PDB file of C-alpha atoms in Angstrom:
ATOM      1  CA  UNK A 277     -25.977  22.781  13.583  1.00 90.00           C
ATOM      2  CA  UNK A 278     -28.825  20.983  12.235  1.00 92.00           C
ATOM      3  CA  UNK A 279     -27.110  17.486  12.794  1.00 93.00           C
ATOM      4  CA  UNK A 280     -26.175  18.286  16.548  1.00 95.00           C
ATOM      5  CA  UNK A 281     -30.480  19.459  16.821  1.00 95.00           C
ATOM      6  CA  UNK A 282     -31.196  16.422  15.511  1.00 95.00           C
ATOM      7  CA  UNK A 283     -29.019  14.245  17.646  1.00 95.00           C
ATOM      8  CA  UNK A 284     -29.964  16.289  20.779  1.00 95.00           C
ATOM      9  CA  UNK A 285     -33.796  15.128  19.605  1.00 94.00           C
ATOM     10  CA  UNK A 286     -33.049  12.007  19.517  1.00 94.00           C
ATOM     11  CA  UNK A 287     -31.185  11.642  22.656  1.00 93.00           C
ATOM     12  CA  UNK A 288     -34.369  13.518  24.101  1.00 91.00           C
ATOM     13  CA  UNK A 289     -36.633  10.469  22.554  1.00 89.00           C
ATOM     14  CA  UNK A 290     -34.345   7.448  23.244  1.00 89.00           C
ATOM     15  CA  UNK A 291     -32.905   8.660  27.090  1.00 89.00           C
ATOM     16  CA  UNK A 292     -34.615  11.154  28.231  1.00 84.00           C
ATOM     17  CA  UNK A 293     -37.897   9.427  27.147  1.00 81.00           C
ATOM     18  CA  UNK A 294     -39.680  12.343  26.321  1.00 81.00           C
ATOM     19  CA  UNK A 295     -43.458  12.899  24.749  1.00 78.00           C
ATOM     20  CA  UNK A 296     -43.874  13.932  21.071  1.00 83.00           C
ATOM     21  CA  UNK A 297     -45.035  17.505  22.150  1.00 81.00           C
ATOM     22  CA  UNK A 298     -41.757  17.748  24.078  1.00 86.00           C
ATOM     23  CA  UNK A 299     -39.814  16.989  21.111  1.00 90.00           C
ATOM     24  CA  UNK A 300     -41.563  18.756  19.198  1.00 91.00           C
ATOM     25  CA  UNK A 301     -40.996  22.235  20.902  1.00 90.00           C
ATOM     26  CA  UNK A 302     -37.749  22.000  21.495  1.00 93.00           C
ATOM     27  CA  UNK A 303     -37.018  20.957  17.646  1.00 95.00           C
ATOM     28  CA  UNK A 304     -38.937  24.541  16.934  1.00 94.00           C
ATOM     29  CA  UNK A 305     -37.136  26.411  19.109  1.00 94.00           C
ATOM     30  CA  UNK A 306     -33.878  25.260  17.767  1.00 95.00           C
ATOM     31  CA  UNK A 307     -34.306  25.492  14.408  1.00 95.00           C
ATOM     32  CA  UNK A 308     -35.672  29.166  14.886  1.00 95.00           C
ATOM     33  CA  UNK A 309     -32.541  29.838  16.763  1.00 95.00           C
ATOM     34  CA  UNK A 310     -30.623  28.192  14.036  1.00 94.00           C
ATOM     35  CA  UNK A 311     -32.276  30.095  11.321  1.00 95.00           C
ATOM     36  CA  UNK A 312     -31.404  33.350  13.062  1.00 94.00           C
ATOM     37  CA  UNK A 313     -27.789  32.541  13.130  1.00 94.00           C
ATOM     38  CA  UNK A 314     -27.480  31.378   9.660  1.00 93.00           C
ATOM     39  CA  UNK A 315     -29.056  34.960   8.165  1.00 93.00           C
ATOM     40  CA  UNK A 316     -26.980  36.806  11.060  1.00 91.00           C
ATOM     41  CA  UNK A 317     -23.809  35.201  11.727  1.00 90.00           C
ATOM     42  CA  UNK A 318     -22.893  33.007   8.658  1.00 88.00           C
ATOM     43  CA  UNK A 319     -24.009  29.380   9.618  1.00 85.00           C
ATOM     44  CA  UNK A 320     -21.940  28.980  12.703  1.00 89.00           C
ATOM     45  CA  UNK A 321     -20.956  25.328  13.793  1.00 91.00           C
ATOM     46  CA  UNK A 322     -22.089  24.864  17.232  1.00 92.00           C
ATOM     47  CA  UNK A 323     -18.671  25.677  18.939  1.00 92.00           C
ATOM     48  CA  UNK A 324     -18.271  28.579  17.013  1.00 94.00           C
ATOM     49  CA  UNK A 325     -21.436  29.861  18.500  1.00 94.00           C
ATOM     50  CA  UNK A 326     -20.960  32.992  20.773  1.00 94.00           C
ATOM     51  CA  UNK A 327     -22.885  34.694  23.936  1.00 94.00           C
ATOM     52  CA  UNK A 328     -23.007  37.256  21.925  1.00 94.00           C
ATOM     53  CA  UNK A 329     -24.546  35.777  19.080  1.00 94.00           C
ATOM     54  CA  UNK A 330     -27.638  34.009  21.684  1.00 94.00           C
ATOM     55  CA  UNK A 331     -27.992  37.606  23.410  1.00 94.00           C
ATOM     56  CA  UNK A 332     -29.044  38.942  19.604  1.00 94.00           C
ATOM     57  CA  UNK A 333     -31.233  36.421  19.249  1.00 94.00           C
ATOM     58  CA  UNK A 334     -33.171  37.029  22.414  1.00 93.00           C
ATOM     59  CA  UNK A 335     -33.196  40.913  21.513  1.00 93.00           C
ATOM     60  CA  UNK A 336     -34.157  40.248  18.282  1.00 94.00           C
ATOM     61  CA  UNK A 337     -37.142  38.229  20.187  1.00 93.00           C
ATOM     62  CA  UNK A 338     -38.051  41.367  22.163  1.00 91.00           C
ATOM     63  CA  UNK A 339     -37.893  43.492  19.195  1.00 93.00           C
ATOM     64  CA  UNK A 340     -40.430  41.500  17.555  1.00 92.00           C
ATOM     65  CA  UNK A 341     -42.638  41.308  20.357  1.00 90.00           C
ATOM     66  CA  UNK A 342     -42.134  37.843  21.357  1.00 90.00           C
ATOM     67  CA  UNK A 343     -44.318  36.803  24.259  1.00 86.00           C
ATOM     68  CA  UNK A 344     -42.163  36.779  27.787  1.00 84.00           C
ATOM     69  CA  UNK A 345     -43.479  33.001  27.992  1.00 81.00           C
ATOM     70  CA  UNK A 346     -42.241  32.539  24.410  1.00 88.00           C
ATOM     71  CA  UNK A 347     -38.952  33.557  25.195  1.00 90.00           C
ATOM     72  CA  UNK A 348     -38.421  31.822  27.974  1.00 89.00           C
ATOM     73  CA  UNK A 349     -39.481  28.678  26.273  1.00 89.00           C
ATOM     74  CA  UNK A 350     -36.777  29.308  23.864  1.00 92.00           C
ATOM     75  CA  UNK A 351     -34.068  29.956  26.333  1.00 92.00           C
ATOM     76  CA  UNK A 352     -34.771  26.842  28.568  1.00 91.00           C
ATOM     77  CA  UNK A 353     -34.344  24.930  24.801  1.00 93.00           C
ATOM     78  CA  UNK A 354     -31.255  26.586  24.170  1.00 94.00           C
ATOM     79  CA  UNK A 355     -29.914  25.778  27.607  1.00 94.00           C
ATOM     80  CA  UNK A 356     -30.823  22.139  27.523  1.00 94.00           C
ATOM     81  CA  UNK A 357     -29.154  22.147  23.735  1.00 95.00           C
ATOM     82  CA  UNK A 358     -25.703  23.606  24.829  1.00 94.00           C
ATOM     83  CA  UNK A 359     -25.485  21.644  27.811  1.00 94.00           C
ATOM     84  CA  UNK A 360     -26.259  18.262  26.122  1.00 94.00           C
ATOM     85  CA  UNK A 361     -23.392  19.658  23.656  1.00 95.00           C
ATOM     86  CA  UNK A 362     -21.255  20.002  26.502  1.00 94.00           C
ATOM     87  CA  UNK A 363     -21.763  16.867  28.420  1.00 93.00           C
ATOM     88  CA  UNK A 364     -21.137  15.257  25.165  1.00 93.00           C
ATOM     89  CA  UNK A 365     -17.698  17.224  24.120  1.00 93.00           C
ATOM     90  CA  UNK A 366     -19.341  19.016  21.310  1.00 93.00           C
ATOM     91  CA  UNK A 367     -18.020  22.744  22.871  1.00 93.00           C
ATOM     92  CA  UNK A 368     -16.020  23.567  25.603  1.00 93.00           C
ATOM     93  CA  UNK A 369     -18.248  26.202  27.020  1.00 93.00           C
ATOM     94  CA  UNK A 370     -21.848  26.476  27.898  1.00 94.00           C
ATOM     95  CA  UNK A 371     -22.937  29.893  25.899  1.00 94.00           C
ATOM     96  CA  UNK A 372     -26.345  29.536  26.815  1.00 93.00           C
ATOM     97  CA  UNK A 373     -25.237  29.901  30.686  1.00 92.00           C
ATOM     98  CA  UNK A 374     -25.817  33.452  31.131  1.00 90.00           C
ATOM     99  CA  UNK A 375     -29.296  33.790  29.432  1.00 90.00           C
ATOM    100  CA  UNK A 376     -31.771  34.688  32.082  1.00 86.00           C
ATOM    101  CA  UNK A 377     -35.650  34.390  31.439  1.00 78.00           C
ATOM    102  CA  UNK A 378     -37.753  37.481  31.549  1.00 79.00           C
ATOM    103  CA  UNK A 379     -40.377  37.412  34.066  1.00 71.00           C
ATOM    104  CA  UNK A 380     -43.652  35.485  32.931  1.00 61.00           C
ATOM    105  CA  UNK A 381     -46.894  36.177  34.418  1.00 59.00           C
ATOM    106  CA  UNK A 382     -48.700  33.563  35.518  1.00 59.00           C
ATOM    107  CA  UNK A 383     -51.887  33.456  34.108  1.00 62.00           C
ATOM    108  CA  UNK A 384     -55.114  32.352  36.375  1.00 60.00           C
ATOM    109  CA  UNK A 385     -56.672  29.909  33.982  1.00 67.00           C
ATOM    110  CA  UNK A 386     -60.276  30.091  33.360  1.00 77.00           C
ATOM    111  CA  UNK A 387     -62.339  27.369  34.608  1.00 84.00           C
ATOM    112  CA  UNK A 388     -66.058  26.162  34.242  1.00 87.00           C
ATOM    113  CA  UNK A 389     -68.421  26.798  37.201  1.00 88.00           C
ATOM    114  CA  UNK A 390     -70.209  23.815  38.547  1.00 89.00           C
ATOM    115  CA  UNK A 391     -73.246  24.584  36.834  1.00 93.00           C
ATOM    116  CA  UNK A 392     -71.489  25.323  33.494  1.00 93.00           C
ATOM    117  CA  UNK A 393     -69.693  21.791  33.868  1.00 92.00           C
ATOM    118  CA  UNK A 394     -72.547  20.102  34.416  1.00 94.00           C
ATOM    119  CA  UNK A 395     -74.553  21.802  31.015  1.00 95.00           C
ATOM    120  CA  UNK A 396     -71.510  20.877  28.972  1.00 94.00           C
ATOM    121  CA  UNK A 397     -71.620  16.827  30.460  1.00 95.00           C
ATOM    122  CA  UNK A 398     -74.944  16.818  29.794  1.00 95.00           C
ATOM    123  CA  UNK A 399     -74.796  17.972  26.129  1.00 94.00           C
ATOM    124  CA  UNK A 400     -74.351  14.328  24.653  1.00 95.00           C
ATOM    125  CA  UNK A 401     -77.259  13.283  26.106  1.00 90.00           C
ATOM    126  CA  UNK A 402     -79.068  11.233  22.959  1.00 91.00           C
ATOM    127  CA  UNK A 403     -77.911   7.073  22.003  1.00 92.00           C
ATOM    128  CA  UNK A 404     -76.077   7.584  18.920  1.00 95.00           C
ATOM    129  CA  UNK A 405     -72.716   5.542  19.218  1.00 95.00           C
ATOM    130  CA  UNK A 406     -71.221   9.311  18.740  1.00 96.00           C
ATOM    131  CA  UNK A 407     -73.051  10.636  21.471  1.00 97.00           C
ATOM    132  CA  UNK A 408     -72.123   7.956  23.533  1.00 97.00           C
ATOM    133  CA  UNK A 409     -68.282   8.425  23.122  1.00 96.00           C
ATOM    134  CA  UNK A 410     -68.538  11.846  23.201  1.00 96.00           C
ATOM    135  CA  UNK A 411     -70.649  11.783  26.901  1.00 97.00           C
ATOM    136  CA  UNK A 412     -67.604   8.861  27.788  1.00 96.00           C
ATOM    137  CA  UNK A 413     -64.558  10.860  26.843  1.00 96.00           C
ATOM    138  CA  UNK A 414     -66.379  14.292  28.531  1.00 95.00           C
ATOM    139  CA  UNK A 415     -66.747  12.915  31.616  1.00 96.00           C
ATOM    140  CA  UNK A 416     -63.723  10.655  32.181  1.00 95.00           C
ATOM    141  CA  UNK A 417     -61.453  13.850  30.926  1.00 92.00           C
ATOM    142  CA  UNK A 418     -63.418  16.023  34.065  1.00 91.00           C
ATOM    143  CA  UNK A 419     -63.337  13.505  36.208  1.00 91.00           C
ATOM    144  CA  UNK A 420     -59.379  12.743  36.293  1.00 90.00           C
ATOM    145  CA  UNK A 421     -57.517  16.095  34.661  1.00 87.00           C
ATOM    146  CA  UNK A 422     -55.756  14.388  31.869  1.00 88.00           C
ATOM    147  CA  UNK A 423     -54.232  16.420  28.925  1.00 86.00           C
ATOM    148  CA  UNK A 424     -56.215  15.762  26.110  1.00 88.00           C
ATOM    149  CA  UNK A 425     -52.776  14.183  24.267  1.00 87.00           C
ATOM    150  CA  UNK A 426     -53.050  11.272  27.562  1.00 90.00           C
ATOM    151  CA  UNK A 427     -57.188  11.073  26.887  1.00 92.00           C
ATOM    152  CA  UNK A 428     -56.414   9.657  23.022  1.00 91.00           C
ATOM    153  CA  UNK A 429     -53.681   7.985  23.887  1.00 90.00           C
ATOM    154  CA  UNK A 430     -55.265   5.750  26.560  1.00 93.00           C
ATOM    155  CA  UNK A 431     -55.921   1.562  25.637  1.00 93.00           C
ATOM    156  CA  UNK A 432     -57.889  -1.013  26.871  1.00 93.00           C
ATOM    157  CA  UNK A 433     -55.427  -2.385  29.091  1.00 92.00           C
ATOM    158  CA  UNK A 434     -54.482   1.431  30.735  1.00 94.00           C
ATOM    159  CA  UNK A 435     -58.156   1.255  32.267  1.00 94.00           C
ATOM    160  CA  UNK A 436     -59.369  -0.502  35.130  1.00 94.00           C
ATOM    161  CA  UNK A 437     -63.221  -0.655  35.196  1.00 93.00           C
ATOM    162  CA  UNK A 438     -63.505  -2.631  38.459  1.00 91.00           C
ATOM    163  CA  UNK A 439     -61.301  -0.444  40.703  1.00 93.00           C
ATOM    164  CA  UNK A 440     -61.942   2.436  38.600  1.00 93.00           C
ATOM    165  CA  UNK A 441     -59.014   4.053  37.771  1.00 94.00           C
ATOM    166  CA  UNK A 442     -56.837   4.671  34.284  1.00 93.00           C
ATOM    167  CA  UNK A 443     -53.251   4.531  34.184  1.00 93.00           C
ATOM    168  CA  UNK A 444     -51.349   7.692  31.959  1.00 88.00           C
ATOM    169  CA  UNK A 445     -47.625   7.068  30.902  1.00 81.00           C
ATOM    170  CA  UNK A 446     -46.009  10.544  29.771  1.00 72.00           C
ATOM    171  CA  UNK A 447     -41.823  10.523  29.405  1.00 66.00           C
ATOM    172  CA  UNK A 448     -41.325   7.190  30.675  1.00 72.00           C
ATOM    173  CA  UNK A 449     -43.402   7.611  33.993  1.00 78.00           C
ATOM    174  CA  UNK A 450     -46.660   6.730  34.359  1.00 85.00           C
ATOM    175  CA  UNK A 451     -49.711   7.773  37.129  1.00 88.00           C
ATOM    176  CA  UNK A 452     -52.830   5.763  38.254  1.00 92.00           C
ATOM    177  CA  UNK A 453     -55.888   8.386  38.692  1.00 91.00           C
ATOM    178  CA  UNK A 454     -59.201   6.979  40.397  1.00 92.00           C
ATOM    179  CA  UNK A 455     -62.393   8.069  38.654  1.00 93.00           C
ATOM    180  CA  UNK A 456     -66.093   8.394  40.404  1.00 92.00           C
ATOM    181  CA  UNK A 457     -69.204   6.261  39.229  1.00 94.00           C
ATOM    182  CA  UNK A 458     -70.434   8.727  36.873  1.00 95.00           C
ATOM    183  CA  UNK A 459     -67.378   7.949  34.400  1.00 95.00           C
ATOM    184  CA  UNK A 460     -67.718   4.821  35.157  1.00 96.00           C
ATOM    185  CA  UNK A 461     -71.266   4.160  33.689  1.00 96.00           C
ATOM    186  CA  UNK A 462     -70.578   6.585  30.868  1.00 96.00           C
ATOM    187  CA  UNK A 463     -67.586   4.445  29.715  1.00 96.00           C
ATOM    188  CA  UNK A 464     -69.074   1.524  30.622  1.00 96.00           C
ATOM    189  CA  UNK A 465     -72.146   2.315  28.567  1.00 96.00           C
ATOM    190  CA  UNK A 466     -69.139   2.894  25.342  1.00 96.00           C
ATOM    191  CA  UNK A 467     -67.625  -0.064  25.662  1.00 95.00           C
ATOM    192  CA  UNK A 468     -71.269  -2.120  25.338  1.00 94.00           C
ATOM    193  CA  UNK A 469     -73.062  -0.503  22.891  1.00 92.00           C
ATOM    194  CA  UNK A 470     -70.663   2.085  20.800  1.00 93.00           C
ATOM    195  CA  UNK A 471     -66.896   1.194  20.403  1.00 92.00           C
ATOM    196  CA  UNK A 472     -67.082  -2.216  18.661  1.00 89.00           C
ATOM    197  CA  UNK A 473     -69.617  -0.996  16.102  1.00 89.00           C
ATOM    198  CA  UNK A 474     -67.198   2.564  15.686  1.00 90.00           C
ATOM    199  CA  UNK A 475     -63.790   0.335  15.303  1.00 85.00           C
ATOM    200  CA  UNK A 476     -61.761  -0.724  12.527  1.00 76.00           C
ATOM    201  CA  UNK A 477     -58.631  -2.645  12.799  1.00 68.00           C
ATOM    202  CA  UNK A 478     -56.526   0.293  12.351  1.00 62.00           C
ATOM    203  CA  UNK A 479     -57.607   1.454  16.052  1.00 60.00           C
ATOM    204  CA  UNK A 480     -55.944  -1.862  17.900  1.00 77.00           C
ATOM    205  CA  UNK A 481     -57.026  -0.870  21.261  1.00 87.00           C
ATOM    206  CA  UNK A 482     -57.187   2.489  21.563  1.00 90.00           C
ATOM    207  CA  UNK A 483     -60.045   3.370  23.825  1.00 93.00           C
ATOM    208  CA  UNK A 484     -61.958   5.988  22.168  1.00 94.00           C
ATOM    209  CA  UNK A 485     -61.565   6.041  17.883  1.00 92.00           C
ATOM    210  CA  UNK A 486     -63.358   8.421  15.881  1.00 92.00           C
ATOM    211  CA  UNK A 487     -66.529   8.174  13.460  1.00 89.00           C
ATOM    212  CA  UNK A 488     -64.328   6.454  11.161  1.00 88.00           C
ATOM    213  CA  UNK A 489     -63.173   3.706  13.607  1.00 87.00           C
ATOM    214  CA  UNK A 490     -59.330   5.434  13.204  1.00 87.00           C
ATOM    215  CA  UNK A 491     -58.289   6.569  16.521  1.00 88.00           C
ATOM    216  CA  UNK A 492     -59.041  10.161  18.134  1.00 89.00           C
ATOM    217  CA  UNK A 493     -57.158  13.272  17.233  1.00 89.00           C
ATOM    218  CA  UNK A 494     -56.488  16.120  19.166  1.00 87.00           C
ATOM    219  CA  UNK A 495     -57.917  18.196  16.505  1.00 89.00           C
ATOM    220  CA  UNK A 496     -61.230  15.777  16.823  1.00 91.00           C
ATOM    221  CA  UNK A 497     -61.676  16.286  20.027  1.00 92.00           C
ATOM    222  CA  UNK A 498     -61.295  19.749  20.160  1.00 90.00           C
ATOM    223  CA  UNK A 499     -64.301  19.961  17.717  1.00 92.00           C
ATOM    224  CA  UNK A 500     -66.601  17.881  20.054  1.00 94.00           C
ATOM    225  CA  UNK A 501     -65.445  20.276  23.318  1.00 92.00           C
ATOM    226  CA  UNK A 502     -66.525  23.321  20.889  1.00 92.00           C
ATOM    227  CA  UNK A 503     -69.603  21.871  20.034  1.00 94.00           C
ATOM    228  CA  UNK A 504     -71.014  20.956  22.742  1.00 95.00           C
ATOM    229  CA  UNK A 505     -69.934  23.805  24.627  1.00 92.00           C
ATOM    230  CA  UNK A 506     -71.776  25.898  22.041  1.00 93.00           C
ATOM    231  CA  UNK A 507     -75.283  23.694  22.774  1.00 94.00           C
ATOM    232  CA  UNK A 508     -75.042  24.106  26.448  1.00 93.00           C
ATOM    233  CA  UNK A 509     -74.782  28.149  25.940  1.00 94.00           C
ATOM    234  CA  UNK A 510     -71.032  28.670  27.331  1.00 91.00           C
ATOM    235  CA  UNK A 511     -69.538  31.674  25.836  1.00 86.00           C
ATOM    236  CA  UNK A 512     -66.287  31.402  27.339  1.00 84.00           C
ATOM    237  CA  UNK A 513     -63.668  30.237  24.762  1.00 81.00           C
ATOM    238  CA  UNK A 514     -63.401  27.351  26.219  1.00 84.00           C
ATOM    239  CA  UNK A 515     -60.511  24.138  24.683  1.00 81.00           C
ATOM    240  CA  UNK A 516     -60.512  20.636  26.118  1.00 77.00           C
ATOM    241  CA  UNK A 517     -57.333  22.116  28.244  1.00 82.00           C
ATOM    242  CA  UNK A 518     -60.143  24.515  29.950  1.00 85.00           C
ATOM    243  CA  UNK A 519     -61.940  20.750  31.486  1.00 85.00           C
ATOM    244  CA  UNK A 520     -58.479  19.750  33.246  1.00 84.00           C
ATOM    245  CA  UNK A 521     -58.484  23.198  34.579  1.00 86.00           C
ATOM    246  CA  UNK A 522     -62.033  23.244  35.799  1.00 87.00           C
ATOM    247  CA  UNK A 523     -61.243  19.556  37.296  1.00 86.00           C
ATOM    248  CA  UNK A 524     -58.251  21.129  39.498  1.00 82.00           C
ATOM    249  CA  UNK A 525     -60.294  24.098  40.534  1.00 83.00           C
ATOM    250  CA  UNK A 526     -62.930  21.812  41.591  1.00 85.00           C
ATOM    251  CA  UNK A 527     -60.703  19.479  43.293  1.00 82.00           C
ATOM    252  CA  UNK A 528     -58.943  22.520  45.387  1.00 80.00           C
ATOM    253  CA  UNK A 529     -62.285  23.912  46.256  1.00 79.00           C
ATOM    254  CA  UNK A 530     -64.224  21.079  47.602  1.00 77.00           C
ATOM    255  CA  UNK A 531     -60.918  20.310  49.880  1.00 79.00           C
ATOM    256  CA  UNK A 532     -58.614  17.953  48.139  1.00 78.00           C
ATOM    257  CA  UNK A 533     -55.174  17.599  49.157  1.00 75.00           C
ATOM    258  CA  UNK A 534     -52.748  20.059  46.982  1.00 76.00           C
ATOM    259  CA  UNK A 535     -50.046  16.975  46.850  1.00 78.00           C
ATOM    260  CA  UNK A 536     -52.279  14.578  45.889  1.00 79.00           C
ATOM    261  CA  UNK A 537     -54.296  16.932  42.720  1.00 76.00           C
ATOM    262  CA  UNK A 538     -50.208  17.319  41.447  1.00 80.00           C
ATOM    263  CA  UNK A 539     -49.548  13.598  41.441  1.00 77.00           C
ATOM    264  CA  UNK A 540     -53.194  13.805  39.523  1.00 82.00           C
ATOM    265  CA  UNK A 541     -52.225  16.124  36.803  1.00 79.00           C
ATOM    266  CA  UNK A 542     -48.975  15.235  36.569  1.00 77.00           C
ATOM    267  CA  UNK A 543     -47.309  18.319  37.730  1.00 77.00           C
ATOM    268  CA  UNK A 544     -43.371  18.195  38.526  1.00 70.00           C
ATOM    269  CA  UNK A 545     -43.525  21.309  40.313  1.00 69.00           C
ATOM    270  CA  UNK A 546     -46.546  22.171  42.572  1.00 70.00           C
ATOM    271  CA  UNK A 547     -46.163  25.854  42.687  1.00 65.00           C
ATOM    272  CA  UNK A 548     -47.830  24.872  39.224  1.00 68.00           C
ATOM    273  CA  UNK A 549     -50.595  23.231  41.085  1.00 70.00           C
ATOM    274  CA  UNK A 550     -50.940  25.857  43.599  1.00 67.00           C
ATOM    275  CA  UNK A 551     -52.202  28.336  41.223  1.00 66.00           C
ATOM    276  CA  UNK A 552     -55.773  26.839  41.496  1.00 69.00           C
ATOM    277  CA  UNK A 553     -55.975  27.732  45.288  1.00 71.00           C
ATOM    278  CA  UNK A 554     -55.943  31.722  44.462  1.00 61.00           C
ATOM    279  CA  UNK A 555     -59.394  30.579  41.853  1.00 61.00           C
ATOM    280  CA  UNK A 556     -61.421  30.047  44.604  1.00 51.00           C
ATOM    281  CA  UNK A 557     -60.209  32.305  47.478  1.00 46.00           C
ATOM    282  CA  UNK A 558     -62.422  35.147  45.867  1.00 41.00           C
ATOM    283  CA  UNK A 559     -65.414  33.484  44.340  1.00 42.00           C
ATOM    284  CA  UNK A 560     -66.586  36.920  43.789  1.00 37.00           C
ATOM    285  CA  UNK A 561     -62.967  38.441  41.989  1.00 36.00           C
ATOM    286  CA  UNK A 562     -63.104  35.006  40.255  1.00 33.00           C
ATOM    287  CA  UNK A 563     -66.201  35.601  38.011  1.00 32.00           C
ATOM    288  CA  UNK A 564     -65.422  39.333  37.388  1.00 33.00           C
ATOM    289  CA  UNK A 565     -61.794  38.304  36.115  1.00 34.00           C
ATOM    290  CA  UNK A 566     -63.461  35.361  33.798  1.00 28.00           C
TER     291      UNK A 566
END
């Protein structure tokens, strides 16, 4: 089974086009799944794979207190698994095809208030080339939404100063998102006085690279959203996930259109972007639930 994972990986990378985090979660899923079967049922082959033998797995899930969203992750993989196999003659039945998803709870995200956002921007306030990036990649990541994975990932040539908008490619598509003056000037101000004296060859033309002129990590940035949400006095456990929250919430509130904040963020589905209307519909139940 740990061929047919593979190949179903790759076909993921190569066809469906799919981002490294994508790939990455359904290779963990699998290879959980396939673990399970090869203590419990003998290291099946994939068409020697029962219901039976998926319906275990998910109970062995429950028994172990598996989050409902966990589990549901793990069924969507194991659908898209079995019916790759099947398009691709590698069973003659689709086992996964009566799993059904427990019910997940959708979870109001917590968000900044306006005043909170605006302590946290203003933390990298000084003219150290690290203060500089760090005031640059704050705002531009509030001011557009972007995961933090599309924020690292951006070049040179995904950003249009002039116009003012960046371009974000995820799973072979790819979105233009406008940005105000205020990221503007703080990338401007980046580009002129911090990132050529930060690079190193290694970072090609990455936007943002860290202290070591290597290009931004996740992990990086995560550090600089913790720290600076610590100096402006924020004691909500806040992530860098929390600004393209607060950006949404923001957007929703002050009256943008819902279809246009889901081409924004990305969303394929925007019952996923309709969860930010319910934020503000009850300022009041809003900051006694956060």
């Amino acid at each position: 089974m740990e061929r047919e994972i593979e190949s179903f990986i790759a076909y993921l990378h190569n066809i469906k086009k799919t981002s490294p985090n994508t790939e990455m979660s359904y290779r963990r899923d699998l290879t959980k799944m396939r673990i399970y079967l090869e203590v419990t049922a003998g290291s099946p082959a994939v068409h020697e794979v029962t219901k039976e033998n998926l319906k275990k797995y998910l109970a062995y899930m429950e028994r172990r207190k598996y989050k409902a969203s966990t589990i549901s992750r793990s069924i969507a993989s194991m659908k898209a698994f079995y019916h790759y196999l099947l398009k691709n003659g590698k069973v003659s039945e689709d086992v996964s095809a009566c799993l059904k998803a427990p019910k997940v709870e959708r979870r109001v995200p917590d968000v900044l208030s306006a005043e909170e956002t605006e302590r946290l921007l203003e933390g990298p306030s000084g003219d150290s080339d690290k203060e500089i990036r760090d005031s640059a990649m704050l705002e531009l990541l509030y001011a557009t939404g972007i995961r933090v994975s599309e924020l690292i990932r951006l070049r040179l040539s995904d950003i249009n100063m002039h116009m003012g908008y960046i371009i974000c490619r995820e799973g072979g598509k790819e979105r233009m998102i406008p940005f105000g003056s205020r990221a503007r000037e703080a990338v401007q101000r980046y580009l002129r006085k911090a990132r050529d004296r930060m690079m190193t060859n290694e970072a090609g033309d990455v936007l943002f690279v860290n202290c070591k002129g290597a290009p931004m990590s996740r992990q990086g940035f995560w550090k600089i959203v913790k720290h600076y949400a610590k100096k402006a006095g924020i004691t909500k456990d806040i992530t860098p996930h929390t600004l393209r929250h607060t950006f949404a919430a923001h957007m929703v509130e002050n009256g943008a259109d819902l279809k246009s904040v889901q081409e924004m963020l990305g969303h394929s589905d925007i019952s996923t972007t309709h969860m930010y209307c319910s934020i503000h519909k009850n300022d009041d139940a809003m900051v006694k639930d956060l």
